[in-house]
């Protein structure tokens, strides 16, 4: 995949999934502690979400970092908006801000 193809692929995933987590591993088998922590937060909120295993494709792993201008994995998107990584998700969860974002209607 070219860099442009990767960007289009990521943009498609973000646009077509209300909640999507780019992570190491998958929902059933997270392969790093930070990814596992975000999965647990999302499961606790009971919202449907998709995951993308960046370990399966090096181009996607590097591409998501460029797409978001964020250097680390995992990366959470809600309603097409980049939320952040594990620490930000935890902070937003603790403050109630994440719950508000997850409950907000999808933007048209």
mmCIF file of C-alpha atoms in Angstrom, residues 11-107:
data_model
loop_
_atom_site.group_PDB
_atom_site.id
_atom_site.type_symbol
_atom_site.label_atom_id
_atom_site.label_comp_id
_atom_site.label_asym_id
_atom_site.label_seq_id
_atom_site.Cartn_x
_atom_site.Cartn_y
_atom_site.Cartn_z
ATOM 1 C CA UNK A 11 -9.776 7.886 6.823
ATOM 2 C CA UNK A 12 -12.379 5.357 5.643
ATOM 3 C CA UNK A 13 -12.177 3.403 8.917
ATOM 4 C CA UNK A 14 -12.477 6.550 11.017
ATOM 5 C CA UNK A 15 -15.381 7.901 8.953
ATOM 6 C CA UNK A 16 -17.327 4.641 8.834
ATOM 7 C CA UNK A 17 -17.010 3.444 12.426
ATOM 8 C CA UNK A 18 -18.539 5.463 15.260
ATOM 9 C CA UNK A 19 -15.859 4.240 17.682
ATOM 10 C CA UNK A 20 -12.614 2.775 16.393
ATOM 11 C CA UNK A 21 -9.458 1.883 18.285
ATOM 12 C CA UNK A 22 -6.126 1.451 16.524
ATOM 13 C CA UNK A 23 -4.290 -0.888 18.855
ATOM 14 C CA UNK A 24 -1.787 -3.694 19.268
ATOM 15 C CA UNK A 25 -3.826 -6.886 19.111
ATOM 16 C CA UNK A 26 -7.619 -7.059 19.067
ATOM 17 C CA UNK A 27 -10.624 -6.894 21.423
ATOM 18 C CA UNK A 28 -10.193 -10.494 22.497
ATOM 19 C CA UNK A 29 -6.414 -10.478 22.723
ATOM 20 C CA UNK A 30 -4.806 -7.091 23.349
ATOM 21 C CA UNK A 31 -1.056 -7.351 22.928
ATOM 22 C CA UNK A 32 0.042 -4.475 25.128
ATOM 23 C CA UNK A 33 -1.081 -3.139 28.479
ATOM 24 C CA UNK A 34 -2.083 0.275 27.129
ATOM 25 C CA UNK A 35 -4.310 -1.271 24.461
ATOM 26 C CA UNK A 36 -5.838 -3.595 27.065
ATOM 27 C CA UNK A 37 -6.587 -0.630 29.341
ATOM 28 C CA UNK A 38 -8.471 1.254 26.600
ATOM 29 C CA UNK A 39 -10.407 -1.905 25.679
ATOM 30 C CA UNK A 40 -11.519 -2.242 29.312
ATOM 31 C CA UNK A 41 -12.677 1.382 29.422
ATOM 32 C CA UNK A 42 -14.698 0.954 26.229
ATOM 33 C CA UNK A 43 -16.220 -2.334 27.414
ATOM 34 C CA UNK A 44 -17.231 -0.705 30.691
ATOM 35 C CA UNK A 45 -19.163 1.928 28.716
ATOM 36 C CA UNK A 46 -20.938 -0.799 26.741
ATOM 37 C CA UNK A 47 -20.598 0.909 23.380
ATOM 38 C CA UNK A 48 -20.005 -1.016 20.164
ATOM 39 C CA UNK A 49 -16.531 -0.398 18.800
ATOM 40 C CA UNK A 50 -14.175 -1.673 16.152
ATOM 41 C CA UNK A 51 -10.475 -2.360 16.497
ATOM 42 C CA UNK A 52 -7.632 -2.289 14.015
ATOM 43 C CA UNK A 53 -4.592 -4.410 14.854
ATOM 44 C CA UNK A 54 -1.612 -2.287 13.817
ATOM 45 C CA UNK A 55 0.710 -5.261 14.315
ATOM 46 C CA UNK A 56 -0.747 -6.882 11.191
ATOM 47 C CA UNK A 57 0.389 -4.129 8.829
ATOM 48 C CA UNK A 58 3.483 -1.976 9.316
ATOM 49 C CA UNK A 59 2.137 0.611 6.831
ATOM 50 C CA UNK A 60 -1.012 1.083 8.930
ATOM 51 C CA UNK A 61 1.051 1.158 12.135
ATOM 52 C CA UNK A 62 3.166 4.033 10.820
ATOM 53 C CA UNK A 63 0.317 5.593 8.852
ATOM 54 C CA UNK A 64 -1.949 6.084 11.860
ATOM 55 C CA UNK A 65 0.818 8.001 13.615
ATOM 56 C CA UNK A 66 1.050 10.382 10.662
ATOM 57 C CA UNK A 67 -2.735 10.557 10.224
ATOM 58 C CA UNK A 68 -3.257 11.742 13.804
ATOM 59 C CA UNK A 69 0.107 13.461 14.359
ATOM 60 C CA UNK A 70 0.316 11.313 17.505
ATOM 61 C CA UNK A 71 3.398 9.124 18.046
ATOM 62 C CA UNK A 72 1.997 6.238 20.084
ATOM 63 C CA UNK A 73 -0.476 3.373 19.901
ATOM 64 C CA UNK A 74 -3.298 2.869 20.947
ATOM 65 C CA UNK A 75 -5.297 5.659 19.354
ATOM 66 C CA UNK A 76 -9.022 6.125 19.891
ATOM 67 C CA UNK A 77 -11.416 7.871 17.501
ATOM 68 C CA UNK A 78 -15.033 8.671 18.377
ATOM 69 C CA UNK A 79 -17.382 10.132 15.798
ATOM 70 C CA UNK A 80 -14.476 10.816 13.454
ATOM 71 C CA UNK A 81 -12.608 12.787 16.120
ATOM 72 C CA UNK A 82 -9.198 11.762 17.419
ATOM 73 C CA UNK A 83 -9.525 11.388 21.192
ATOM 74 C CA UNK A 84 -6.008 10.318 22.132
ATOM 75 C CA UNK A 85 -4.059 7.476 23.630
ATOM 76 C CA UNK A 86 -4.376 5.485 26.821
ATOM 77 C CA UNK A 87 -3.597 8.244 29.342
ATOM 78 C CA UNK A 88 -5.992 10.716 27.718
ATOM 79 C CA UNK A 89 -8.742 8.086 27.480
ATOM 80 C CA UNK A 90 -8.289 7.269 31.181
ATOM 81 C CA UNK A 91 -8.363 10.950 32.165
ATOM 82 C CA UNK A 92 -11.464 11.602 30.049
ATOM 83 C CA UNK A 93 -13.116 8.511 31.522
ATOM 84 C CA UNK A 94 -12.405 9.674 35.073
ATOM 85 C CA UNK A 95 -13.796 13.172 34.402
ATOM 86 C CA UNK A 96 -16.931 11.920 32.628
ATOM 87 C CA UNK A 97 -15.933 13.607 29.367
ATOM 88 C CA UNK A 98 -15.485 10.278 27.576
ATOM 89 C CA UNK A 99 -18.997 9.138 28.532
ATOM 90 C CA UNK A 100 -20.382 12.374 27.065
ATOM 91 C CA UNK A 101 -18.492 11.822 23.802
ATOM 92 C CA UNK A 102 -19.608 8.212 23.567
ATOM 93 C CA UNK A 103 -23.259 9.172 24.173
ATOM 94 C CA UNK A 104 -23.243 12.102 21.729
ATOM 95 C CA UNK A 105 -25.135 11.433 18.499
ATOM 96 C CA UNK A 106 -23.014 10.728 15.457
ATOM 97 C CA UNK A 107 -22.425 13.891 13.473
#
